[in-house]
Every structure is written in C-alpha cells, then in structure tokens.
Short mmCIF file of C-alpha atoms in Angstrom, two decimals:
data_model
loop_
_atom_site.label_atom_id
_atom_site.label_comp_id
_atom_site.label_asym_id
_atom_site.label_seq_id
_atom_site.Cartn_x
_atom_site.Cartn_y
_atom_site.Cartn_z
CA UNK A 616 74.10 29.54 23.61
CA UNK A 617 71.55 32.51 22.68
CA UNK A 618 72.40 32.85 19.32
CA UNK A 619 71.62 29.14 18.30
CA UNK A 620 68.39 29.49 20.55
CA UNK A 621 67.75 32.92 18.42
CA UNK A 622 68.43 30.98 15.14
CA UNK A 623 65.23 30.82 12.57
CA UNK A 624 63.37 28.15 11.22
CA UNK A 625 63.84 26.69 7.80
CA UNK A 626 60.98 27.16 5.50
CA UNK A 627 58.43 24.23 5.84
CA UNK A 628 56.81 22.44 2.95
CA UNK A 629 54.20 20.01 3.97
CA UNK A 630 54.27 17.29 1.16
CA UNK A 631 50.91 14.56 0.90
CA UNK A 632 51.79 11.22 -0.50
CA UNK A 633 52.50 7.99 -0.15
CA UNK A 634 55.21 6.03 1.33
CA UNK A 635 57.53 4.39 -0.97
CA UNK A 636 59.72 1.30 0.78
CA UNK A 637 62.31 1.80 -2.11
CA UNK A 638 63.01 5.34 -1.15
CA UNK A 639 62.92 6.24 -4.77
CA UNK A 640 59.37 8.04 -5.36
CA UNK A 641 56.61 8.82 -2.90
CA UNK A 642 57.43 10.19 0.42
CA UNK A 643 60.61 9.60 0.92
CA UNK A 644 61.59 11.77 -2.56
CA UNK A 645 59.79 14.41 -1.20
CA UNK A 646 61.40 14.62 1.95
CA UNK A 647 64.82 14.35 0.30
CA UNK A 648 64.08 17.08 -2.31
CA UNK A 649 63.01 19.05 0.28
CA UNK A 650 65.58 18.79 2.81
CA UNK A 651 68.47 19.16 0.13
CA UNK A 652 67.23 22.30 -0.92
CA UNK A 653 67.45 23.77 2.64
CA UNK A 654 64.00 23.59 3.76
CA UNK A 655 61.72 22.03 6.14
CA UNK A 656 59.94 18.98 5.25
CA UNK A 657 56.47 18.22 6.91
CA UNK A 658 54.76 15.24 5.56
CA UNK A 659 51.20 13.43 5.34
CA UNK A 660 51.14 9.62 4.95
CA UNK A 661 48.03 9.26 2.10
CA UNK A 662 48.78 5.36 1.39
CA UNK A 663 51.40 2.66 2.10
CA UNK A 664 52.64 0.59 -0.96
CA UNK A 665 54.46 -2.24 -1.78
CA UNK A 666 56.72 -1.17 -4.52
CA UNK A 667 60.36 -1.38 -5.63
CA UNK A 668 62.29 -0.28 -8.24
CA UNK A 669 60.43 -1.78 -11.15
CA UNK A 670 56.98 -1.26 -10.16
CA UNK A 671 53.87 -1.25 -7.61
CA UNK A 672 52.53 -4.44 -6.48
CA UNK A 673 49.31 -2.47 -4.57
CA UNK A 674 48.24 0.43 -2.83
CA UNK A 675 47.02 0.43 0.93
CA UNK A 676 45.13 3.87 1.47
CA UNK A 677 45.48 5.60 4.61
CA UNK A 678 42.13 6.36 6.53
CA UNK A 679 40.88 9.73 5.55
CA UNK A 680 40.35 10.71 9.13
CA UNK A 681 43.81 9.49 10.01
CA UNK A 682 45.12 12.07 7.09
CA UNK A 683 43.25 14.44 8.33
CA UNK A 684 44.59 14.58 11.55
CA UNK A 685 48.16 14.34 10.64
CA UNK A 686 47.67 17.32 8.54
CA UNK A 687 45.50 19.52 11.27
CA UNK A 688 47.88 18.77 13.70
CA UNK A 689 50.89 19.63 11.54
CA UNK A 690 49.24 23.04 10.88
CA UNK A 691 48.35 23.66 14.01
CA UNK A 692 52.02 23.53 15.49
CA UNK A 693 53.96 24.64 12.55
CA UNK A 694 53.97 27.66 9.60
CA UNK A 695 53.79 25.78 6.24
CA UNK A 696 55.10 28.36 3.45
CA UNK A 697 54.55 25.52 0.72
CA UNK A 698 52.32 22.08 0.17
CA UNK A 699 52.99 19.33 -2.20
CA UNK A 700 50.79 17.31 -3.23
CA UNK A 701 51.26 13.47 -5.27
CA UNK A 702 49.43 10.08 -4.97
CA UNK A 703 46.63 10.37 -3.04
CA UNK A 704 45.27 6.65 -2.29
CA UNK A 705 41.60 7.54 -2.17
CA UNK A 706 39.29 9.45 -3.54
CA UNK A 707 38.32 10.39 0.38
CA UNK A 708 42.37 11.64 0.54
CA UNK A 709 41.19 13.79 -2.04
CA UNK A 710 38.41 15.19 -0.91
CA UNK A 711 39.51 15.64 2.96
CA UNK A 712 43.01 16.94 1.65
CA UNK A 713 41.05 19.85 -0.65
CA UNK A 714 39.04 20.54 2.52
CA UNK A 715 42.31 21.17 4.72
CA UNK A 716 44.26 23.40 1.51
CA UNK A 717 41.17 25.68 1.33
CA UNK A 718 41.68 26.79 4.44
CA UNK A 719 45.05 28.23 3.54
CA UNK A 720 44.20 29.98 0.13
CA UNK A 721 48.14 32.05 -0.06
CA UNK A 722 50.28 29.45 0.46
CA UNK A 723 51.41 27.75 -2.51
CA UNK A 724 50.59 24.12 -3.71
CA UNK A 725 52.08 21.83 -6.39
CA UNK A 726 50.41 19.09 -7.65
CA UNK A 727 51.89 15.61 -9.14
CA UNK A 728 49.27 13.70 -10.76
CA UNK A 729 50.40 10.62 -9.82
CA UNK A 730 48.04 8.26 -12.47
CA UNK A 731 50.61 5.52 -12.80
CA UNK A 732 53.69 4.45 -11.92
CA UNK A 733 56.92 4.37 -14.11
CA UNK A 734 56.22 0.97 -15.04
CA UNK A 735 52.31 1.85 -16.39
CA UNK A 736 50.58 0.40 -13.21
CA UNK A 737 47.29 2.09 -12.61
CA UNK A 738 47.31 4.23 -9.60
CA UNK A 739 44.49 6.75 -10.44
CA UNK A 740 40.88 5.47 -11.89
CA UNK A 741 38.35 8.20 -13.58
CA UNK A 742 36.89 9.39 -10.01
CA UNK A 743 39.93 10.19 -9.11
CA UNK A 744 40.88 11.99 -12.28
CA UNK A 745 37.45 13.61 -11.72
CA UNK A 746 38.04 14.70 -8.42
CA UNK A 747 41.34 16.20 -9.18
CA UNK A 748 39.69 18.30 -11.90
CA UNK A 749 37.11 19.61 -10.23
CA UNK A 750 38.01 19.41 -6.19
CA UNK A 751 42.12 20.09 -6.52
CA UNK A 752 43.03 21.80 -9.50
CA UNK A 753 41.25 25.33 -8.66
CA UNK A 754 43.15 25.18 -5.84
CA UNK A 755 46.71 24.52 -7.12
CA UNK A 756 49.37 26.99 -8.27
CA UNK A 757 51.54 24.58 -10.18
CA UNK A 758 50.30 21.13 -11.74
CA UNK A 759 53.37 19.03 -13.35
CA UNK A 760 52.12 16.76 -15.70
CA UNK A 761 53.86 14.40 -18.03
CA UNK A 762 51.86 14.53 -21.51
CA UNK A 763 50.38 11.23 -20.86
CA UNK A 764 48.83 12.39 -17.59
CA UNK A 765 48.00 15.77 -18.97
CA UNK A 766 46.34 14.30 -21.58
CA UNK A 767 44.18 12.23 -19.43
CA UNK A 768 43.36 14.90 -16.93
CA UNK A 769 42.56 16.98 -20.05
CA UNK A 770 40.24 15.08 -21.76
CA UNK A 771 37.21 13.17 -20.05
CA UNK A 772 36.87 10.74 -22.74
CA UNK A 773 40.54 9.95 -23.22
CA UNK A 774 41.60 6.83 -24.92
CA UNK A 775 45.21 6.10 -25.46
CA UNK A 776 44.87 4.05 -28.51
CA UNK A 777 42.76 6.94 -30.39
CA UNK A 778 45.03 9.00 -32.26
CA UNK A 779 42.85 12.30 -32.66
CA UNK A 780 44.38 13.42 -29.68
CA UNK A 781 44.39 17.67 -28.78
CA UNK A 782 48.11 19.30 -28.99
CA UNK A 783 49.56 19.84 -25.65
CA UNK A 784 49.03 23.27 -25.60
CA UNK A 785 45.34 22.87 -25.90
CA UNK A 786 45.83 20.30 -22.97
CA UNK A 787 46.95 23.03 -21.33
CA UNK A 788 44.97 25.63 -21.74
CA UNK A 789 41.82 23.08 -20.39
CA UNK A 790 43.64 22.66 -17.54
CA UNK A 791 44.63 26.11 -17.05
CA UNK A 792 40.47 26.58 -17.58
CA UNK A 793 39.81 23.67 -14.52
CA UNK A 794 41.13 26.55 -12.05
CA UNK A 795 44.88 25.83 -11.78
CA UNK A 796 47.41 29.32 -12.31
CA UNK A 797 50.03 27.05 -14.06
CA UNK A 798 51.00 24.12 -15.95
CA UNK A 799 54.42 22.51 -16.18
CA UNK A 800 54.02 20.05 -19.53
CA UNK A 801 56.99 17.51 -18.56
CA UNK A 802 58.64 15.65 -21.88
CA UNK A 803 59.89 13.01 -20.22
CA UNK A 804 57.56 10.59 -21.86
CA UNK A 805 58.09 11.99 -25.67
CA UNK A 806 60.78 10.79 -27.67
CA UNK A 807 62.91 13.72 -28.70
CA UNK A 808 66.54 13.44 -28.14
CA UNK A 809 66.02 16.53 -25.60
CA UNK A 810 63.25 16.65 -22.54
CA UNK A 811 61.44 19.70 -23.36
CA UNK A 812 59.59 20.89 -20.52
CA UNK A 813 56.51 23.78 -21.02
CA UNK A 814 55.17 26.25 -18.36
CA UNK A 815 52.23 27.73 -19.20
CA UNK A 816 49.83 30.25 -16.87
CA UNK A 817 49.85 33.33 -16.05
CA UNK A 818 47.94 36.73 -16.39
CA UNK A 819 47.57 35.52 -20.20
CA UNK A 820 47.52 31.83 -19.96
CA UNK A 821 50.05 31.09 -22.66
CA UNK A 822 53.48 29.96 -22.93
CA UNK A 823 55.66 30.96 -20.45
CA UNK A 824 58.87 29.41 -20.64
CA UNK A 825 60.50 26.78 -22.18
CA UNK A 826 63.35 24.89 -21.00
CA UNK A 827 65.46 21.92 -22.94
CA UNK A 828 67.55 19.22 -20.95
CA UNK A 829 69.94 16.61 -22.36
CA UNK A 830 67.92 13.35 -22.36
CA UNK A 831 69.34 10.74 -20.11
CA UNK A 832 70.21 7.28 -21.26
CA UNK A 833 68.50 5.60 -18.16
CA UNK A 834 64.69 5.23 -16.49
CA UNK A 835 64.26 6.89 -13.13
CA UNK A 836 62.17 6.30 -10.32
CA UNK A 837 60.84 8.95 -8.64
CA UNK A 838 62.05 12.19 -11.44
CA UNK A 839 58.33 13.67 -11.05
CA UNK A 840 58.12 12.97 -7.11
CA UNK A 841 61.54 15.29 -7.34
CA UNK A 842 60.93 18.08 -9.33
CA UNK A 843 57.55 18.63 -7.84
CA UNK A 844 59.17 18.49 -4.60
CA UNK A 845 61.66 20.88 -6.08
CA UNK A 846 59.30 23.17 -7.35
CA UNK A 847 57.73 23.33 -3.98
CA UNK A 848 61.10 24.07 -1.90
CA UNK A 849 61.95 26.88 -4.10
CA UNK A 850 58.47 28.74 -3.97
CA UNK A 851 58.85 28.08 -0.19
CA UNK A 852 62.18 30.12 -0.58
CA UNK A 853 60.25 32.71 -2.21
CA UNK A 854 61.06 32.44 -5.92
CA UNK A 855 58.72 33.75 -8.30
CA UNK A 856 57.22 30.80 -10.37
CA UNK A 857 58.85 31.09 -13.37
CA UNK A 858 62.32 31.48 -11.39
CA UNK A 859 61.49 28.64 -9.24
CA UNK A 860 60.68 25.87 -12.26
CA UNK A 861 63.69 26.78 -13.66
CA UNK A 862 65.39 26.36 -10.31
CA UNK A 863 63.49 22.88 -9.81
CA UNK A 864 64.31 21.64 -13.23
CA UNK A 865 67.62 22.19 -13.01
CA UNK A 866 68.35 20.41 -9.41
CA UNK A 867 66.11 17.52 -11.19
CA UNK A 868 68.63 16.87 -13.70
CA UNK A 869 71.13 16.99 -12.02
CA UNK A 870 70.23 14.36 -9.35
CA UNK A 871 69.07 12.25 -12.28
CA UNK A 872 72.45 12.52 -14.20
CA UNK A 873 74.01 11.35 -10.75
CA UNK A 874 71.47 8.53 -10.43
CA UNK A 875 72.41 5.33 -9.37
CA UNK A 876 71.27 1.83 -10.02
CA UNK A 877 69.96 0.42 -6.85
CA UNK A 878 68.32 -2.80 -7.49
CA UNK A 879 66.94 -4.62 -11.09
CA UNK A 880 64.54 -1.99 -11.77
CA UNK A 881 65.51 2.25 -12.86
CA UNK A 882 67.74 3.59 -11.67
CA UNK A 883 67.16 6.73 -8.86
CA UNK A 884 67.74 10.20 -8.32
CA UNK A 885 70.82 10.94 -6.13
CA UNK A 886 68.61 13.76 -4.34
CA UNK A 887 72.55 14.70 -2.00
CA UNK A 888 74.41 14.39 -5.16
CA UNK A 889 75.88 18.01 -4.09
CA UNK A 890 77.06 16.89 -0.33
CA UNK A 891 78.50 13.61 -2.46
CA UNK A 892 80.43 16.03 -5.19
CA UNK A 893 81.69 17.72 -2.47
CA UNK A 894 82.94 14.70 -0.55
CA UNK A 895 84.41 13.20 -3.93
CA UNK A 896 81.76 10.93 -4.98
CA UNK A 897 80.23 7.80 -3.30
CA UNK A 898 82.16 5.38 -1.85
CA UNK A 899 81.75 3.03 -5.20
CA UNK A 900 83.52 6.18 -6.84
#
C-alpha cells in the first residue's frame, strides 16, 4: 500500500481556454494533449461556445472574476510546471489572466493566438490583438502562430487584401521585439506541398530550427489547440525548447495523420492514437 501512497505526481500544465462541445479544439484538446503525453492537466474555463466541426456559431465569455478564481484556487492547491494559454473570450480574460502569470515569472507559458476559427470566424477583434501584444506576449516563452495570425499580431495596420505584406521572418522578429523568447511560425495555412514550421528566439533572435512535415490531405479541427498543448507537456517534462517543439510537432502529426472524420465538418486529431495502435486500431478498423 506505501509505495502507491509514496508514488509522485505527474507534471501539471494548467491550460486557459475555452470549452469546445465538439471535443475537437478548445479545452477539451488541451486536456487530451496533455494527458496523452503523461502529464497533469489543470484547466481554466475562459468562454463557453457553441461550435462543431465546421465552425463557431458564438462565444459566451466567462466572468473575469469567475476565471480568476478558478485559476487562484488551482495554484493555490497544486504545483503548475507549465501554462497554456488559447482563446481567451474577453479582453478582461486577458487582462486578469496576465495579472495571475506574472506572479509566476519561471514557469513556462505557450501561447495560441486563437484569432479565428478553422472556418475564418472572428474570434479576436483589434483590442484583443492589442492586449496580447502588449499585456501577454512579454510574458510568454513560446507563441505558435499560423502566418495569418502572425501577420496580424505583427502588424497594427494589417489588411489581408493588401499585398505589401512583411516576410515572416520580419513578422517574427516584431514579435520576438513585443517581449516573447520564441516564435513557432506554423505553415499550415501556406500552400507548399510540405508544412514548414519556423522557431525563432533565442539569445540571437534568429532562426532556430526548421522542421518539414508531409502535408495532409484533410482539414483539422483543433491541430493548433494540440501542438500548443504539446509544446506545453513537453517543457513541463523538462525539455529544452528547441527539443520540446520538435517533440510537440511530431506527436501533432501524428494524431493528425490518425484523424478521424467525426461529423460534416474536418476531420480531428486522434490525440490516443498510440493507446489505439497498440490495441489494433479503432473499432471501425
């Protein structure tokens, strides 16, 4: 009996976002992600949606007191050895949220800026983009952008039909300049026949690594939710940052090549698709 009393905790990663009914993005990736990487997962309800698999229908934002408390009293009880952060619901979130991560400057945060959904439905307006620039991003170690979203956190007077738009490397050095230690560019959006995904940070601020993944015929629901999630769990395990995107990238991939089609919309991550492998598959085979 001692030894399972003696056994130690998990690391914890305390994810903030929003709940997804679908079970394909939001909350319940990050909890997933989290859990099938072996740690922990703590989690913050910012906003309750209505949502499926081929888009959001609205946004109800949780109180800011209300998120407040869940996270105090989480972090009162519990070590947290990593956060995650992704759609906030309120500018308020934001700014009670920043408020709660100063107080813990050394553990690490990853930040999903969550500006629209897979479909293009609006989730983030220019106070929000704001606040994330100048409230959350000096206090993040790893923001994971797709280019669209780094582009419009990058430039205050973005306009997506202008085509005078800065290289993604300059996008990423102004974020880089908003506070932030790194930036994983995502290629998810582009339309190579490889995703190319870009870390940049560091001591110098330049390129760090680059890493190429076989583009997948399908849409997903949720791929950002998981690797940010999966960036998380592994610097909760302790891996350095460049070890731990790779790590995160590569568990992303593979849950998206075991995707599934759920309902009429993309398809979605199979977060266990290691417990299925190992059991021969899903029942559908």
């Amino acid at each position: 009996m001692n030894q399972y009393l003696a056994r130690l905790p998990p690391p914890m990663v305390l994810t903030f976002a929003a709940c997804d009914p679908s079970g394909g993005a939001g909350l319940q990736a990050d909890l997933m992600t989290i859990a099938a990487l072996g740690c922990h997962p703590l989690s913050v309800t910012t906003a309750l949606t209505v949502q499926d698999t081929v888009g959001v229908a609205s946004v109800l934002a949780i109180d800011a007191d209300c998120v407040e408390d869940q996270a105090r009293t989480l972090l009162e009880d519990m070590p947290v050895a990593a956060f995650k952060i992704g759609l906030l619901g309120s500018v308020e979130n934001l700014a009670v949220i920043a408020e709660i991560l100063a107080d813990y400057p050394g553990v690490p945060l990853v930040l999903d800026p969550v500006l629209a959904s897979g479909r293009g439905d609006e989730l983030a307006d220019q106070e929000m983009i704001s606040g994330l620039r100048e409230i959350l991003l000096p206090l993040t170690t790893v923001l994971t952008p797709n280019t669209l979203e780094a582009r419009r956190l990058a430039t205050a007077d973005y306009d997506a039909d202008d085509d005078d738009h800065p290289t993604l490397a300059d996008c990423a050095q102004r974020l880089l300049s908003f506070g932030c230690a790194y930036v994983l560019l995502t290629g998810t959006h582009d339309s190579s026949p490889r995703v190319v995904n870009r870390l940049y940070g560091g001591a110098g601020g330049g390129l760090v690594r680059s890493d190429a993944w076989d583009r997948l015929p399908a849409t997903y629901h949720g791929s950002g939710c998981t690797l940010a999630s999966a960036l998380a769990a592994q610097l909760a395990i302790g891996l350095p940052v460049s070890e731990a995107t790779r790590a995160a990238q590569e568990y992303t991939w593979l849950a998206l090549a075991a995707g599934f089609r759920a309902g009429m919309g993309q398809h979605l991550p199979d977060r266990f698709f290691q417990m299925h492998q190992a059991r021969g598959g899903r029942l559908d085979g």
